[in-house]
Tab-separated table of C-alpha atoms in Angstrom:
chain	number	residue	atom	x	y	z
A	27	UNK	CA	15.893	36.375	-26.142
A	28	UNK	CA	15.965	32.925	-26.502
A	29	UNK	CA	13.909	29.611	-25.827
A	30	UNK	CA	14.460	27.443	-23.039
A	31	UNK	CA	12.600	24.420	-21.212
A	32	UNK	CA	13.076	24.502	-17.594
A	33	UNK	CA	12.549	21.639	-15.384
A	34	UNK	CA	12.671	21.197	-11.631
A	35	UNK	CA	12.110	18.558	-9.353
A	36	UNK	CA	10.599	19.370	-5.744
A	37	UNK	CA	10.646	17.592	-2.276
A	38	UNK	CA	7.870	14.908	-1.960
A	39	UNK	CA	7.068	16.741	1.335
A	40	UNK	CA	5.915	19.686	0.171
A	41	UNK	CA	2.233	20.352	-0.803
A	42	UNK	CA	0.908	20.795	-4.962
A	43	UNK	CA	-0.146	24.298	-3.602
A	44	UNK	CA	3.479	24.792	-2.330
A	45	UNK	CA	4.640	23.543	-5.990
A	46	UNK	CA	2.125	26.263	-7.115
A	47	UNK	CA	3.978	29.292	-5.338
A	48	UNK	CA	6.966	28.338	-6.082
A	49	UNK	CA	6.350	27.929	-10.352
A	50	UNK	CA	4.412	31.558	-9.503
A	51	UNK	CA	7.524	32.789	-8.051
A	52	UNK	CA	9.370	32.125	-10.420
A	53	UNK	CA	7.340	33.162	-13.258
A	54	UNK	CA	7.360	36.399	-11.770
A	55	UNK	CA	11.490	36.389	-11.126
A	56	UNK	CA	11.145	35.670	-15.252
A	57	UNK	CA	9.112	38.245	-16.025
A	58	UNK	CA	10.711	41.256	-13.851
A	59	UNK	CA	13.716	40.622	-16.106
A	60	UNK	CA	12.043	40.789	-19.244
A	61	UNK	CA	10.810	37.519	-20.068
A	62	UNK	CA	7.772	35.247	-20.352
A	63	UNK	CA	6.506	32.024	-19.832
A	64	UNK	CA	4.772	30.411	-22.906
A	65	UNK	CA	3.816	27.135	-21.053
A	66	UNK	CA	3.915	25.557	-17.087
A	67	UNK	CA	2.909	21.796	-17.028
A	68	UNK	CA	2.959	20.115	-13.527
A	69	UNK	CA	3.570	16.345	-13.970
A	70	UNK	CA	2.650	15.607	-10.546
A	71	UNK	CA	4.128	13.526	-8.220
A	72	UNK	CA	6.308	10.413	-9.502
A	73	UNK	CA	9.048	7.735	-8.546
A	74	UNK	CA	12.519	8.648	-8.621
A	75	UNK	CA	15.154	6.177	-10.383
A	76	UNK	CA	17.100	6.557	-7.003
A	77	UNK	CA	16.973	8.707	-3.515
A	78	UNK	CA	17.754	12.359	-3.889
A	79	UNK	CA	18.435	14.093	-0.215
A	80	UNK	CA	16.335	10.881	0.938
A	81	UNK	CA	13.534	11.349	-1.172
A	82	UNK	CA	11.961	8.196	-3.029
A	83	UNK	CA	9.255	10.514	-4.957
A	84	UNK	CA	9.287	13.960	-6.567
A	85	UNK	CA	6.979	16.733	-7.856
A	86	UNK	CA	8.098	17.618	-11.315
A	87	UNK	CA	6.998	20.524	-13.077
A	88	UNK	CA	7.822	22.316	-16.755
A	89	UNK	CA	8.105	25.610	-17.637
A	90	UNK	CA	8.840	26.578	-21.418
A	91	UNK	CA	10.172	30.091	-20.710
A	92	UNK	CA	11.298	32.928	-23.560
A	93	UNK	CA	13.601	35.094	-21.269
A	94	UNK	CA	17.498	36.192	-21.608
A	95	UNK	CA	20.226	34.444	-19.853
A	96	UNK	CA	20.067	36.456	-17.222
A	97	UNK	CA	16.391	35.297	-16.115
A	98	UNK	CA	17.809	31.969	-16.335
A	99	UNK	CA	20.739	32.502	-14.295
A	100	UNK	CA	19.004	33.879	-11.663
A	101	UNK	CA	15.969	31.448	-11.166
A	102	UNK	CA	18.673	28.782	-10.875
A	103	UNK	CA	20.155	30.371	-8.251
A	104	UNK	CA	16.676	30.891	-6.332
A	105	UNK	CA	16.550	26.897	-6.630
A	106	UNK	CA	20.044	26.357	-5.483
A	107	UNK	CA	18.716	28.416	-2.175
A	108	UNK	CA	15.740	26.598	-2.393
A	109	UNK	CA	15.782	23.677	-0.020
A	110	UNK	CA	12.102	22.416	-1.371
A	111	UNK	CA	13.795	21.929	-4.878
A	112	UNK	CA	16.005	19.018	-5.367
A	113	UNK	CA	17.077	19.086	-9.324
A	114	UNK	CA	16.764	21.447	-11.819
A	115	UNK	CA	17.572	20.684	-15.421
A	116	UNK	CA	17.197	24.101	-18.314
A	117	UNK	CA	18.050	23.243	-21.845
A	118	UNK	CA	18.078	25.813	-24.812
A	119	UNK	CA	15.990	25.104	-27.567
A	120	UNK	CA	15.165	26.032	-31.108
A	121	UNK	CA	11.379	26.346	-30.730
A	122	UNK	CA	8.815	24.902	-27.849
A	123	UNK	CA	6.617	21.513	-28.380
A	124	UNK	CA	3.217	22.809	-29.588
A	125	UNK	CA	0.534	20.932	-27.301
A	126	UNK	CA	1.493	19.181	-24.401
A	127	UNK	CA	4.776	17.624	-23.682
A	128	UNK	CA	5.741	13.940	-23.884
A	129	UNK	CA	4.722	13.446	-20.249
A	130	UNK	CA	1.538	14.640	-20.729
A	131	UNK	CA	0.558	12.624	-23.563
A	132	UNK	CA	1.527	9.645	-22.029
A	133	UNK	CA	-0.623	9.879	-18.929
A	134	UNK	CA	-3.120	10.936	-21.455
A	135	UNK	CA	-2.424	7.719	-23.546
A	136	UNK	CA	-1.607	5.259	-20.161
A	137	UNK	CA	-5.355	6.251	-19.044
A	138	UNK	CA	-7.257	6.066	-22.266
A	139	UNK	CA	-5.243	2.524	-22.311
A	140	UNK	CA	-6.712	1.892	-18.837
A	141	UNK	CA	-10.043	2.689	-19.532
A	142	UNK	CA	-10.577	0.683	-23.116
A	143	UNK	CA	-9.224	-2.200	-20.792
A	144	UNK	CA	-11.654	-1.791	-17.997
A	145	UNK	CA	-10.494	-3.722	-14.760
A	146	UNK	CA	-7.647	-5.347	-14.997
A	147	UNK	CA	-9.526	-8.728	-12.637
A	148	UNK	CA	-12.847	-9.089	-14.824
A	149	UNK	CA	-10.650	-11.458	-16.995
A	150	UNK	CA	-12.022	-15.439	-15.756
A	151	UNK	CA	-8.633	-17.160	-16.445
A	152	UNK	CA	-6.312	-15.356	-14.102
A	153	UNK	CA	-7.274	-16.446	-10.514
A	154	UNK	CA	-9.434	-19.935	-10.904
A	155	UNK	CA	-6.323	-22.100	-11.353
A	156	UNK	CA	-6.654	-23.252	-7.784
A	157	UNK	CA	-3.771	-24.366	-5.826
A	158	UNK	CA	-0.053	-25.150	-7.085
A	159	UNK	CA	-0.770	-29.112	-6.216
A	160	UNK	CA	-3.945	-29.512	-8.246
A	161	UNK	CA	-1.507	-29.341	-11.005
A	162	UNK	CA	-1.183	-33.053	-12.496
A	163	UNK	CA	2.765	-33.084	-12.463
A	164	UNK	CA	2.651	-32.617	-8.743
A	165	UNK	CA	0.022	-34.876	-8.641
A	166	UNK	CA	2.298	-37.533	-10.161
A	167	UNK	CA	5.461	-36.557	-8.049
A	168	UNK	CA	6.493	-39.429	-5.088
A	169	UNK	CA	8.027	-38.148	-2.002
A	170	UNK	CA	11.663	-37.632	-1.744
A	171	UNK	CA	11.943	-40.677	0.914
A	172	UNK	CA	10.654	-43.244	-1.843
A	173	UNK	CA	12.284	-42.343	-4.425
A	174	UNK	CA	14.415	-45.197	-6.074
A	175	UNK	CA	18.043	-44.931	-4.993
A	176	UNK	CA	20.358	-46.267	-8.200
A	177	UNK	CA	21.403	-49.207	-7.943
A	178	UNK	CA	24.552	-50.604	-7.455
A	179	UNK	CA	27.067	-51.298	-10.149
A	180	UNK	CA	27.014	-54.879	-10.841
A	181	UNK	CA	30.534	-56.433	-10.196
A	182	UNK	CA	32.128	-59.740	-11.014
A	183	UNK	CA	32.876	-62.501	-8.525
């Protein structure tokens, strides 16, 4: 058997529990051909680079699966049938991450960021710079109508 990790992208429109019974569904497709899921990570729901079947956001979710071709083969063709799943992407690997996956350690490291910054408006210098005109060089600036006009070239008589 070999090692794969499965992803697939589902419709914004359909519920986390929906996501749920659908990764369940297939887990059990997997293992009533002989193989196994080592890991299932749902990255929640995030923006797409561009509109898939006219949807702007996505419900991702990873499965690390050990399972024969065959298992493969046929949960892709569940998810062609499937009209909640938009993508699916399965690449073969030589071993699964240990821990979490990339996506989960950066939400992991995006809200430890977030929280040893604390709110992003407590800083003083951001939004006490008052209006645009208070700044001096607009101070200075003389309206458009009194503005010199340049002068004439002098020419001989």
């Amino acid at each position: 058997m070999s090692l794969y990790e499965h992803v697939y992208l589902a419709r914004q429109d359909a519920s986390a529990q929906q996501v749920e019974e659908l990764t369940a569904h297939l887990k059990g497709v997997i293992e009533g051909l002989g193989g196994s899921i080592a890991k299932t990570e749902y990255w929640g729901v995030k923006s797409l680079s561009y509109r898939l079947r006219k949807n702007r956001k996505a419900h991702f979710t990873l499965l690390n699966i050990n399972a024969p071709s065959a298992a493969i083969n046929e949960i892709e063709r569940l998810e062609r049938l499937n009209e909640d799943v938009l993508r699916y992407l399965t690449i073969r690997v030589e071993e699964h991450e240990e821990g979490p996956s990339a996506m989960m350690r950066r939400a992991e490291r995006d809200r430890d960021r977030d929280d040893r910054r604390g709110d992003r408006f407590d800083r003083g210098d951001r939004f006490d710079r008052g209006d645009r005109g208070d700044r001096p060089r607009d101070r200075d600036r003389r309206p458009r109508d009194e503005a010199e006009a340049p002068e004439p070239a002098a020419t001989e008589e």
